[in-house]
Short mmCIF file of C-alpha atoms in Angstrom, two decimals:
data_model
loop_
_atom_site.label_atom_id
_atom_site.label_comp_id
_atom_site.label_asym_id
_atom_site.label_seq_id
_atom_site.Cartn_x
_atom_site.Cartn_y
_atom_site.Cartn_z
CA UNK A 1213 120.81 25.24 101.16
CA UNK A 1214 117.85 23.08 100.83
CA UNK A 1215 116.16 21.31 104.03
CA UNK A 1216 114.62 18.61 102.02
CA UNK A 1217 116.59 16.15 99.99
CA UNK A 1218 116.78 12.60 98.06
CA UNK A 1219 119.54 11.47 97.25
CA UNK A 1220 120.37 8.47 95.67
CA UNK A 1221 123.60 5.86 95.96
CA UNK A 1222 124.19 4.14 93.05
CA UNK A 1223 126.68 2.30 95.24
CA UNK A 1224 129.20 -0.12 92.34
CA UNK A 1225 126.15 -0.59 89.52
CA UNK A 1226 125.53 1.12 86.46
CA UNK A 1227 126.48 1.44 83.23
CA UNK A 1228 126.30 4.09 80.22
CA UNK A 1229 122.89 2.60 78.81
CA UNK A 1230 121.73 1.39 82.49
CA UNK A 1231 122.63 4.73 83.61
CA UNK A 1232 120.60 6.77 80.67
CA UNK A 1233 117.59 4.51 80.92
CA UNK A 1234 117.32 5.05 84.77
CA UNK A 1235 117.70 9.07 84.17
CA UNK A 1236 115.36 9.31 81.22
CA UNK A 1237 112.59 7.13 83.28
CA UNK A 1238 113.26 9.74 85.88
CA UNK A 1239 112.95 12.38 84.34
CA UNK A 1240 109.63 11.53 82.29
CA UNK A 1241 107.94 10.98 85.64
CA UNK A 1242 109.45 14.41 86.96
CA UNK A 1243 109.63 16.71 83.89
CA UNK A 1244 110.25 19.41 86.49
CA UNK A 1245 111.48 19.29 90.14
CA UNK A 1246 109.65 21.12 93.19
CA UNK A 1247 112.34 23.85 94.31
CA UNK A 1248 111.61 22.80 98.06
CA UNK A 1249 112.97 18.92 97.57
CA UNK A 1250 116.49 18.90 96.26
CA UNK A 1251 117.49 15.35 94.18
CA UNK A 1252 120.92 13.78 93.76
CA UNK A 1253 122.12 10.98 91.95
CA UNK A 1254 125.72 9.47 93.13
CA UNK A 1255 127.21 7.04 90.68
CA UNK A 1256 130.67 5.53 90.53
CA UNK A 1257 133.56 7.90 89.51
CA UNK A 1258 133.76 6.72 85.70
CA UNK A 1259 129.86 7.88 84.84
CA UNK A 1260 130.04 11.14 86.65
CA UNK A 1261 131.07 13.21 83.30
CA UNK A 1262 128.27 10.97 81.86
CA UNK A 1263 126.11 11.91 84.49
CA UNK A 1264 126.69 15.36 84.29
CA UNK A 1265 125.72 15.52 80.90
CA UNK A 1266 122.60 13.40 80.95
CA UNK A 1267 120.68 15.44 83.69
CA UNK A 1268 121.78 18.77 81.98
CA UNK A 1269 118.62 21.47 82.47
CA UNK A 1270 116.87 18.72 84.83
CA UNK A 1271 117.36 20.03 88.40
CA UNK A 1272 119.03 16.91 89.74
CA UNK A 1273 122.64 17.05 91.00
CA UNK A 1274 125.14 15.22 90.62
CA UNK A 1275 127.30 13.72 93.52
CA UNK A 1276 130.45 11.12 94.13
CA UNK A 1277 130.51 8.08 96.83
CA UNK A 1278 134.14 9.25 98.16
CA UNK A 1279 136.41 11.55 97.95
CA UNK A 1280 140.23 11.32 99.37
CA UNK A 1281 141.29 13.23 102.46
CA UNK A 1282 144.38 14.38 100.40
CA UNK A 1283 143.96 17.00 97.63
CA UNK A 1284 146.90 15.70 95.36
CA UNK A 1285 150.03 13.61 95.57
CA UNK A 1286 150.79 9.51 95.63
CA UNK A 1287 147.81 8.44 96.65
CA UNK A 1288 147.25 5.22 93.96
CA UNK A 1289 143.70 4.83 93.65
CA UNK A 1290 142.25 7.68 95.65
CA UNK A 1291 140.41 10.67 94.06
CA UNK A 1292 141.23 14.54 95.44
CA UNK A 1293 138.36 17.15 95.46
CA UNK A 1294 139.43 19.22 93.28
CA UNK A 1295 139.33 16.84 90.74
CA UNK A 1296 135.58 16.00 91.66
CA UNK A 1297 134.66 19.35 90.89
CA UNK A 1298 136.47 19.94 87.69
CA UNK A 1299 133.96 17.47 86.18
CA UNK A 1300 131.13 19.25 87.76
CA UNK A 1301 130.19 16.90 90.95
CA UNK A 1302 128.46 19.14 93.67
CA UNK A 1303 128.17 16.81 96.51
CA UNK A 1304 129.80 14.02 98.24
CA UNK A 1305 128.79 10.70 100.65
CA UNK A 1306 131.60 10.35 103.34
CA UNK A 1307 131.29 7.43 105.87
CA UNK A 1308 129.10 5.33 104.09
CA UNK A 1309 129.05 2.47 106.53
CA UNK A 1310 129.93 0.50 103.71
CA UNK A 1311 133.13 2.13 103.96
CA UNK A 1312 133.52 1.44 107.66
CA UNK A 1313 132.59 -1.72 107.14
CA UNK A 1314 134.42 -2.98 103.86
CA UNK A 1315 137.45 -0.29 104.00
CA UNK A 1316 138.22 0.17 107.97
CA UNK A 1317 137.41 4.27 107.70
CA UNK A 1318 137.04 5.25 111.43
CA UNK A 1319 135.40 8.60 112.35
CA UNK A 1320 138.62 11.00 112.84
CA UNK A 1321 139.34 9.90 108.88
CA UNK A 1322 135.64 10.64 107.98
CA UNK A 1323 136.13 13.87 109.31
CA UNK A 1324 138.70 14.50 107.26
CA UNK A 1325 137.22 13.58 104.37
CA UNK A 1326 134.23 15.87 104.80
CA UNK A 1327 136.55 18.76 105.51
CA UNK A 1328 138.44 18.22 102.63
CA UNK A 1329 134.82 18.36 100.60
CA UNK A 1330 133.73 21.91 102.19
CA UNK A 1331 137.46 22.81 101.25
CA UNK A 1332 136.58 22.09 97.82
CA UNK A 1333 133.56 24.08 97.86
CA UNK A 1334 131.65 20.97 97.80
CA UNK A 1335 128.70 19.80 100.12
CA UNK A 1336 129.24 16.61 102.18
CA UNK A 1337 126.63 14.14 103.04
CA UNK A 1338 127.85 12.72 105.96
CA UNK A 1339 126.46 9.25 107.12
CA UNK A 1340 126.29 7.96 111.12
CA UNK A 1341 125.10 5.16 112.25
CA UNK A 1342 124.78 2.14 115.14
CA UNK A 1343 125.69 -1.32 114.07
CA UNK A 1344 123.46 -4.37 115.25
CA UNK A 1345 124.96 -4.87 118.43
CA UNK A 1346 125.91 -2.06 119.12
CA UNK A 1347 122.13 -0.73 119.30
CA UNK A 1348 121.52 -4.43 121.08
CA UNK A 1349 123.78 -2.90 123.67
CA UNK A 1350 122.15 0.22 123.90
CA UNK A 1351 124.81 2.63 122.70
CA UNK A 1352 123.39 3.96 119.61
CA UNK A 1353 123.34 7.58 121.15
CA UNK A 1354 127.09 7.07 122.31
CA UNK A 1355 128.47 5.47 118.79
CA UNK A 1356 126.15 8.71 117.18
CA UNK A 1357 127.86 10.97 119.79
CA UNK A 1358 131.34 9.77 119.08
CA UNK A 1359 130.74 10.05 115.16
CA UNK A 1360 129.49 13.65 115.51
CA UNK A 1361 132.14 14.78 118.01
CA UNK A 1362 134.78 13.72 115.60
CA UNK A 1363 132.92 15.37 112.99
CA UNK A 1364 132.64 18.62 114.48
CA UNK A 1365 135.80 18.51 115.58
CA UNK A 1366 137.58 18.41 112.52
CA UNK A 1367 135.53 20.31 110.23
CA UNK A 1368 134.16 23.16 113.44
CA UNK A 1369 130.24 24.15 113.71
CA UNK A 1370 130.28 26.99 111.86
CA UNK A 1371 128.99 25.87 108.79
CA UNK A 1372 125.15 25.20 107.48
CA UNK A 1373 126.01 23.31 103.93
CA UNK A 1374 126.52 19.85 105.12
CA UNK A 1375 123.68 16.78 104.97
CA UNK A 1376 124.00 14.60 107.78
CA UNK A 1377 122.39 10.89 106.76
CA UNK A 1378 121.41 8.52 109.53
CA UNK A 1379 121.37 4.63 108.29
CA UNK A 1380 121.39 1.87 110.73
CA UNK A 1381 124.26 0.06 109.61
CA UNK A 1382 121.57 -3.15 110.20
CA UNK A 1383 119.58 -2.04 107.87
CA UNK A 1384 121.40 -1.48 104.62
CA UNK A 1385 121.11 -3.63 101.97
CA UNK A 1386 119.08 -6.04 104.12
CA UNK A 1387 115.49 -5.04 103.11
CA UNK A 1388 114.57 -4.32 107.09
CA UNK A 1389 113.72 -0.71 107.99
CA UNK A 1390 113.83 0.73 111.27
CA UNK A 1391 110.49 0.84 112.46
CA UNK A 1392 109.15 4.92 112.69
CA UNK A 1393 109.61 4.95 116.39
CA UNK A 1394 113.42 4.16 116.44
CA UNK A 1395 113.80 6.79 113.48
CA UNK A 1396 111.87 8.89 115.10
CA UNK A 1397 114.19 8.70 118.31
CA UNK A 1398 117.28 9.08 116.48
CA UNK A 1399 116.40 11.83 114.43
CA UNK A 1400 115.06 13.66 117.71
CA UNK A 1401 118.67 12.86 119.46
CA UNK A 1402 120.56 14.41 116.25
CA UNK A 1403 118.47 17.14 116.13
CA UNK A 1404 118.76 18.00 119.90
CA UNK A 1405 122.29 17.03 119.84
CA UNK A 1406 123.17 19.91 116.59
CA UNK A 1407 120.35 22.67 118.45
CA UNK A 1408 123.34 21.85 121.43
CA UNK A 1409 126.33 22.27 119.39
CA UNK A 1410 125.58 25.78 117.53
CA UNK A 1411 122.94 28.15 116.09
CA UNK A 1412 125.02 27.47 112.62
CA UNK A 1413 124.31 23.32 112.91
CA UNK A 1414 121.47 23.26 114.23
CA UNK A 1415 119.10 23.17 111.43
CA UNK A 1416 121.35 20.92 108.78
CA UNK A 1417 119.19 18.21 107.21
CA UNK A 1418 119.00 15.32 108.66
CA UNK A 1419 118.09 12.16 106.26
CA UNK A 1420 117.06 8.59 106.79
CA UNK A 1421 118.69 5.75 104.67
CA UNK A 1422 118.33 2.19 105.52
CA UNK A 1423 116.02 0.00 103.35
CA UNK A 1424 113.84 2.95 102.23
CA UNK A 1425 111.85 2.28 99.34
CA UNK A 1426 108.43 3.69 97.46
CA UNK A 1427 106.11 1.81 100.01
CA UNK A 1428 107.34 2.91 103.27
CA UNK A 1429 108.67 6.79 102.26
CA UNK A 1430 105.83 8.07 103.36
CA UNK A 1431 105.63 6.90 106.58
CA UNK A 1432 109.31 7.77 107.47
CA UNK A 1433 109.63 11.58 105.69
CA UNK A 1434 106.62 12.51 107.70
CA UNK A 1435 108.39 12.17 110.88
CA UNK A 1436 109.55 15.31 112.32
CA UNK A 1437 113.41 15.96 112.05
CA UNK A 1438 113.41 13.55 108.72
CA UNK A 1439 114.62 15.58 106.18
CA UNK A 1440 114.46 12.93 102.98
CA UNK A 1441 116.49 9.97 101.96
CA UNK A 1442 119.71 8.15 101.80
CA UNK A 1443 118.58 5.52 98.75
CA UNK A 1444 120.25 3.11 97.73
CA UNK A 1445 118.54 0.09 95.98
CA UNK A 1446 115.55 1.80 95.18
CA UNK A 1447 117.54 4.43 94.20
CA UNK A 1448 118.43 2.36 90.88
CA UNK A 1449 114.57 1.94 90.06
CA UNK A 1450 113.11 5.14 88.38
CA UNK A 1451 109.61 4.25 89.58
CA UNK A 1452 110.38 3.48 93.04
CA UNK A 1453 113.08 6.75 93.51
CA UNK A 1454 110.14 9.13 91.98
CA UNK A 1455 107.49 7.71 94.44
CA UNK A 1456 110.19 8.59 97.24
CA UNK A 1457 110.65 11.90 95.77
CA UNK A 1458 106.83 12.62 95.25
CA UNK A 1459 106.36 11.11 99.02
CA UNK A 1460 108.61 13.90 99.87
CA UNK A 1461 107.39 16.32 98.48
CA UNK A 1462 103.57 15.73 99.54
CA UNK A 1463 105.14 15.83 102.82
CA UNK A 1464 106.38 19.36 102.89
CA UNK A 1465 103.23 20.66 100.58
#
């Protein structure tokens, strides 16, 4: 698998024209991708066949925002694995904080939702993350601990094809990034806290999301142990998702 990645979360936006506009514009500015920078787009279940068909022969992927922890049965609402990857979706976010925040998902549940993603043959792009007060309190390394214990425990540390996706629950959607130094820390304590875990784990990409945007991508995918992007508004901007991208990959040339 790829150590360098950009992916973006559509999050509930889009439509069929907004959707082809945004992939054309993307695709102008990147008539080819560099083979060491992996790109993913993750819209809302209803475009993903669109999606699919759209970025055909371009090199970006195509992932889904959720998947359910059950693979079939009466689940109203939900959407099983397998039926991700009968229309072609290759990846998956689980634990958005979004989905903590707005749907109660707790880390044991997480875990089983990015087991039932490898079980599909899928890759899961697992997100972790301190809220506000919780890093006020100092216990962003225990609330990153806890997430990745669960993880691990639940889905074992023998596999290398999962994207782990720090975001500062703080900082989504607000427009504030966490300054290089706190990234910088965090992706240092992940890092040391997979090299811990096993030989298997140790090297999985870790990504930054949180308010990331053309301006600043530089200075945050230079940092050692940043392995690309979690994007989410920018993500639904062509120019500013390519100048992440490009950022990216100047950083790895």
């Amino acid at each position: 698998m790829l150590k360098k990645w950009v992916i973006g979360n559509w999050k509930m936006h889009g439509s069929l024209a907004d959707n082809k506009a945004l992939i054309d514009g993307i695709r102008a500015e990147l008539p080819a991708l560099d083979a060491r920078v992996g790109m993913v787009v993750c819209p809302v279940f209803p475009y993903i066949p669109q999606l699919k068909q759209i970025t055909a022969g371009s090199g970006i992927g195509v992932g889904a925002q959720d998947i359910s922890e059950f693979a079939k049965g009466a689940y109203t609402g939900e959407v099983a694995g397998p039926m991700l990857k009968d229309v072609g979706v290759e990846y998956v976010i689980v634990g958005h904080s979004e989905r903590r925040t707005f749907h109660g998902e707790h880390n044991e549940q997480i875990a089983r939702k990015a087991k039932a993603v490898i079980e599909t043959g899928l890759i899961p792009v697992v997100c972790i993350g301190e809220s506000l007060e919780e890093r006020q309190a100092n216990q962003t390394e225990a609330v990153l601990t806890a997430q990745l214990d669960a993880l691990f425990a639940v889905v074992g540390t023998d596999n290398a094809n999962i994207i782990l996706a720090y975001e500062p629950r703080w900082a989504i959607g607000t427009g504030v990034a966490a300054t290089p130094d706190m990234i910088q820390a965090v992706h240092s304590f992940v890092r040391a806290y997979l090299t811990k875990r096993s030989a298997a784990v140790a090297g999985l990409p870790i990504l930054y999301g949180g308010s990331m945007k053309g301006s600043n991508a530089a200075s945050i995918v230079t940092l050692p142990n940043v392995d690309g992007g979690l994007i989410g508004s920018a993500a639904l901007n062509a120019a500013e998702f390519v100048a992440i991208y490009k950022a990216l990959v100047a950083s790895v040339a």
